[in-house]
CSV table of C-alpha atoms and ligand atoms in Angstrom, one decimal:
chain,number,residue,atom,x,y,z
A,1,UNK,CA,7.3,66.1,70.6
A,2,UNK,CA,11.2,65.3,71.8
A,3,UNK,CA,11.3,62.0,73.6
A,4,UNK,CA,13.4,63.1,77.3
A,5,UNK,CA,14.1,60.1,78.5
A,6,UNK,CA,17.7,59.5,79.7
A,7,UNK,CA,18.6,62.6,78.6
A,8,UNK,CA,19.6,65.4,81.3
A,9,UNK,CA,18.3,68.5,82.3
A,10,UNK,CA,20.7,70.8,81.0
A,11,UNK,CA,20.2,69.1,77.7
A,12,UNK,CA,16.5,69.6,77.5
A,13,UNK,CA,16.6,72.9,78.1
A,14,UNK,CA,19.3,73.7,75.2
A,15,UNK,CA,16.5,72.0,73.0
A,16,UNK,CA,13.5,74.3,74.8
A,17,UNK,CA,15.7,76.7,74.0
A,18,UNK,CA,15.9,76.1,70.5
A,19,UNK,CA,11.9,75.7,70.3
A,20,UNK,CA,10.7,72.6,71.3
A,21,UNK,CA,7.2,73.0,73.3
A,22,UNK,CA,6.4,69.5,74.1
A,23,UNK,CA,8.4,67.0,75.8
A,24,UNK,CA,7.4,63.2,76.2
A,25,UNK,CA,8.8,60.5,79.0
A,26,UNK,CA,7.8,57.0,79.3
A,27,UNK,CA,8.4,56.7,83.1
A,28,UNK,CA,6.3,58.6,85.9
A,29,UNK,CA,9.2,58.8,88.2
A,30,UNK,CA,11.1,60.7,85.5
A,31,UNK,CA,8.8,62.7,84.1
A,32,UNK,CA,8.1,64.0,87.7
A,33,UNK,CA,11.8,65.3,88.2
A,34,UNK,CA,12.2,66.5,85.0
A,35,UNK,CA,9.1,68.4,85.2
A,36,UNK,CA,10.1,69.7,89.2
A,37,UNK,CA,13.4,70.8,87.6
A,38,UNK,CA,12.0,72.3,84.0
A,39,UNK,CA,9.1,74.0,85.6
A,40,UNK,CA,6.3,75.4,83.4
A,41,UNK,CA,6.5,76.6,79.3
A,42,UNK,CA,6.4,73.6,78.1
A,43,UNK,CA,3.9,70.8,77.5
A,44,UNK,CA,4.1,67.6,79.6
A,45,UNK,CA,2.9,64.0,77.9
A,46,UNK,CA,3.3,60.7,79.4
A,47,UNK,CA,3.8,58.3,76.6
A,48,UNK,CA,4.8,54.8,78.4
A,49,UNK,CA,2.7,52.7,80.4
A,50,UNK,CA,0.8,54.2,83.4
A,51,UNK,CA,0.5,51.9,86.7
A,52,UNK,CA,-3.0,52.8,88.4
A,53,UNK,CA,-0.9,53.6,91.6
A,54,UNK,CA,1.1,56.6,90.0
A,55,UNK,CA,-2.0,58.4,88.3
A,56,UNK,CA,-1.8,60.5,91.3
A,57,UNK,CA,1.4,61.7,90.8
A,58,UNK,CA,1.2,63.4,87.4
A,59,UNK,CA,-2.8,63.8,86.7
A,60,UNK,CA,-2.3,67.7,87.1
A,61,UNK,CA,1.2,68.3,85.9
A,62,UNK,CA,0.3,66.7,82.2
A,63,UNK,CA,-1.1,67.8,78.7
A,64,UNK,CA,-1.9,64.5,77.1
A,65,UNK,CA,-1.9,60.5,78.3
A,66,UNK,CA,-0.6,58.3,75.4
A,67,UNK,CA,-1.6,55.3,77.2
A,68,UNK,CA,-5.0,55.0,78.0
A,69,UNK,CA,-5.5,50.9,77.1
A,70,UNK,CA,-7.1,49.1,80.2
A,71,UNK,CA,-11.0,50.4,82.2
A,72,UNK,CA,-9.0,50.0,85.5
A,73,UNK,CA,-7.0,53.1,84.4
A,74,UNK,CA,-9.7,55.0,83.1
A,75,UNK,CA,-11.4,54.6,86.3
A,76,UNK,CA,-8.7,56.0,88.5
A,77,UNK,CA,-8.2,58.8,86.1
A,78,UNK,CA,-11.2,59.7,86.2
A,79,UNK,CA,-11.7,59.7,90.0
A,80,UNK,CA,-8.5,61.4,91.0
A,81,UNK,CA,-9.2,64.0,87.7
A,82,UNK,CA,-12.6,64.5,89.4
A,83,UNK,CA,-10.9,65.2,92.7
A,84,UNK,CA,-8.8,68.1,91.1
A,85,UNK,CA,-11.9,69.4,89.5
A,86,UNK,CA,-10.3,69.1,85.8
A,87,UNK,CA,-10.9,67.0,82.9
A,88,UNK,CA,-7.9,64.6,82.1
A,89,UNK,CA,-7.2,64.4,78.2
A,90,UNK,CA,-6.0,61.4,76.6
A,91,UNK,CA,-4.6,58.8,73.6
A,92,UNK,CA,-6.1,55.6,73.0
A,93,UNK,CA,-3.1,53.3,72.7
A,94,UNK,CA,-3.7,50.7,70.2
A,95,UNK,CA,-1.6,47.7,69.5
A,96,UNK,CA,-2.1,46.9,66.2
A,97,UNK,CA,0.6,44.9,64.6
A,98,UNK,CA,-0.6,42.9,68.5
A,99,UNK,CA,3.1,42.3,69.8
A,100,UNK,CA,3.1,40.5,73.4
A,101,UNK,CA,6.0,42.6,74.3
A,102,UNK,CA,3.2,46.0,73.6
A,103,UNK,CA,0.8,47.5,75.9
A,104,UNK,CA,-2.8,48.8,73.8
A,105,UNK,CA,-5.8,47.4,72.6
A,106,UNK,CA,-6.3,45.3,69.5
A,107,UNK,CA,-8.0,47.2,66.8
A,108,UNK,CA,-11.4,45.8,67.8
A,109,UNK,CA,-11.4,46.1,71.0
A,110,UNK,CA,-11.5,50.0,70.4
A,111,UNK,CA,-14.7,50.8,69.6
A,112,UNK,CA,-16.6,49.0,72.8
A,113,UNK,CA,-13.3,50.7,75.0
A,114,UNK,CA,-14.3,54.2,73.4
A,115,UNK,CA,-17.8,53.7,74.2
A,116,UNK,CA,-17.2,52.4,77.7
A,117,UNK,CA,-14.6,55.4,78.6
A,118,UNK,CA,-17.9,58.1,77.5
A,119,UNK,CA,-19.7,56.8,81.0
A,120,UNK,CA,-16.7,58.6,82.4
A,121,UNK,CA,-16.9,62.9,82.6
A,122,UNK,CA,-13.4,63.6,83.9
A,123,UNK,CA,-11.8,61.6,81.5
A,124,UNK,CA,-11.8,62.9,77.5
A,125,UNK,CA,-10.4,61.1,74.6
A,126,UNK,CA,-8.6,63.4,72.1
A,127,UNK,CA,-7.2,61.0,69.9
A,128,UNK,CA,-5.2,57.2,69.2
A,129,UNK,CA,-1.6,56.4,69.6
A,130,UNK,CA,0.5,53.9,68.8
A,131,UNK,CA,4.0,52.4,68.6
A,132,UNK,CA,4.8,50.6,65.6
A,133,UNK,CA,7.0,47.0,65.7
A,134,UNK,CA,10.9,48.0,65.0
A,135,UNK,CA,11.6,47.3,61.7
A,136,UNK,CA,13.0,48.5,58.4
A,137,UNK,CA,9.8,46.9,56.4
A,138,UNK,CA,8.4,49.7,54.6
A,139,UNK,CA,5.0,48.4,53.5
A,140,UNK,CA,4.2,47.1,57.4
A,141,UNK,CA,4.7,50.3,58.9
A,142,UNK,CA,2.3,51.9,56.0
A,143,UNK,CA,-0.3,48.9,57.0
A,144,UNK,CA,0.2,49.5,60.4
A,145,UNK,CA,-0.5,53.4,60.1
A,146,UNK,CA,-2.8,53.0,57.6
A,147,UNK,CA,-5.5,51.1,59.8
A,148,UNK,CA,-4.8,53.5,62.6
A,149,UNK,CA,-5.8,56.1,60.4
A,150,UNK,CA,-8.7,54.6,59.5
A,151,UNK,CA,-9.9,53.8,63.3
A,152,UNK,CA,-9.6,57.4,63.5
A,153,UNK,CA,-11.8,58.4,60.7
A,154,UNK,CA,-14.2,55.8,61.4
A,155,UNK,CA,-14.4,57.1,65.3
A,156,UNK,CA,-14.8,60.3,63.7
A,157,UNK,CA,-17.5,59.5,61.5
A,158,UNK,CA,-19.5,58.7,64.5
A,159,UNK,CA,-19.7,62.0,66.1
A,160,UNK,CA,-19.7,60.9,69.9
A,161,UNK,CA,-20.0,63.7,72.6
A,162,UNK,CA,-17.1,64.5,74.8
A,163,UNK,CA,-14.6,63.0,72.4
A,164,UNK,CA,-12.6,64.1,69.5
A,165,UNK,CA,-10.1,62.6,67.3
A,166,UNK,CA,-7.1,65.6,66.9
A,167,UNK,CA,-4.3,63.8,67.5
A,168,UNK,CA,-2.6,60.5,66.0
A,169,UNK,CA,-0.2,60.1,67.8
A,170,UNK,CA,2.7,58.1,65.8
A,171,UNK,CA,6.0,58.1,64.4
A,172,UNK,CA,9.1,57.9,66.4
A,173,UNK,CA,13.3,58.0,65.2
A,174,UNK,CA,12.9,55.1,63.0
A,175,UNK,CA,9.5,55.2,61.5
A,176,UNK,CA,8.5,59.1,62.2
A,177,UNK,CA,8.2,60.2,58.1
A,178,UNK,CA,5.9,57.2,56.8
A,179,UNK,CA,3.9,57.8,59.8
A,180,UNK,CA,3.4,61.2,58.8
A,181,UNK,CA,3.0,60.4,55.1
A,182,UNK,CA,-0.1,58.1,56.3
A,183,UNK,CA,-1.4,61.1,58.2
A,184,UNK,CA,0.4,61.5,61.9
A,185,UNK,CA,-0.1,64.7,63.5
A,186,UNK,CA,1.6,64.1,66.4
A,187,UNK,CA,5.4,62.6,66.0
A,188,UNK,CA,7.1,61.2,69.4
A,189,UNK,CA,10.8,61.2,68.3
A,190,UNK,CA,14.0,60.7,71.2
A,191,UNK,CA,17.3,59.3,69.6
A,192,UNK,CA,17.0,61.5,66.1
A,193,UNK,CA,17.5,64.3,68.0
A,194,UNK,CA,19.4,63.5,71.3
A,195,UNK,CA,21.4,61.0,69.8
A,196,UNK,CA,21.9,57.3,70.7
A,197,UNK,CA,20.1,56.6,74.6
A,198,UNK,CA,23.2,55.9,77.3
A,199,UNK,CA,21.2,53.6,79.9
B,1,PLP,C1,11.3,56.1,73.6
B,1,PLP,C2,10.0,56.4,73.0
B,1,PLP,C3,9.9,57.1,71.8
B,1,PLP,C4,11.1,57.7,71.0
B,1,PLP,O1,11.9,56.8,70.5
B,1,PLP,P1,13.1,57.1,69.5
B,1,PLP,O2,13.3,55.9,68.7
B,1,PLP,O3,14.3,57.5,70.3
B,1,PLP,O4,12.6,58.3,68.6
B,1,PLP,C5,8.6,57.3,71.3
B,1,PLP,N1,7.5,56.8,71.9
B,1,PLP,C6,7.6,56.1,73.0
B,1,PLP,C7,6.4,55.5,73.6
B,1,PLP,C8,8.9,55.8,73.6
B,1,PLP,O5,8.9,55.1,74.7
């Protein structure tokens, strides 16, 4: 997936052009304009932090939620999904290395999340992201991945309706080839491609 944010329009199109299909933004205000000026052909995914008061906004216009992490969320989803008649499909975002300045659950407070979010039927849970500390230490990012890999295979293993595991999402500029090395399917990667963010 190319990471959009900050970069224009005309720019995102060049790199649609060239082939990319999915395109990720961390902001609901942004992703709305880009997605009012790109249109449709493309897959939408909000990746950042979702405020319950925006779910409205962008339940129908996206593929994937990254950012699933709190039952407050999960409940609005899941009523205004149920309002649309559609199912909403989403990432479990996990927290693992637990940073303060990081939204997602700790790793054990995923399981009892899970099994709370299967009360709810417009809501479906596809897979886990996460976004790993920024750092050059090899063997961290391998632990880090390494247990989210795991969580996946273990919430596999139990086989619950209504939910599968497809995606891990994780891996991003700095990080994105040991995350697929310890088994990302799903890589969220801006600045490798766009270049350096202008704010
Ligand atoms: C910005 C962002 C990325 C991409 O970051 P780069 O380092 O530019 O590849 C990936 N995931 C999330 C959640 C982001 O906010």
């Amino acid at each position: 997936m190319a990471v959009t944010k900050t970069v224009d329009v005309a720019t995102i199109e060049e790199a649609i052009g060239l082939g990319i299909t999915d395109i990720g933004e961390n902001r609901v205000q942004e992703l709305r304009e880009k997605i009012e000026a790109i249109g449709e052909g493309v897959n939408y995914h909000l990746i950042g932090h979702l405020q319950t008061n925006k779910v409205k906004y962008i339940i129908d216009k996206v593929k994937l939620i990254h950012s699933l992490d709190r039952l407050s969320l999960v409940k609005e989803l899941d009523k205004r999904a149920r309002q649309r008649q559609l199912v909403i499909d989403t990432l479990v975002q996990v927290n693992v290395a637990e940073e303060e300045s990081k939204f997602g659950l700790k790793v054990e407070e995923v399981l009892p999340f899970i099994e709370e979010v299967l009360k709810y039927e417009n809501i479906r849970i596809r897979g886990l992201m996460t976004i790993a500390p920024y750092t050059d230490d090899e063997a961290l990012l391998r632990k880090i991945f390494r247990t989210m890999y795991k969580l996946k295979e273990d919430i596999s293993k139990r086989k619950y309706e209504n939910l599968t595991m497809d995606y891990l999402s994780m891996g991003m500029t700095n990080d994105y080839k040991i995350a697929i090395e310890e088994g990302s399917n799903m890589i969220r990667v801006g600045s490798a491609i766009f270049g350096a963010r202008k704010y």
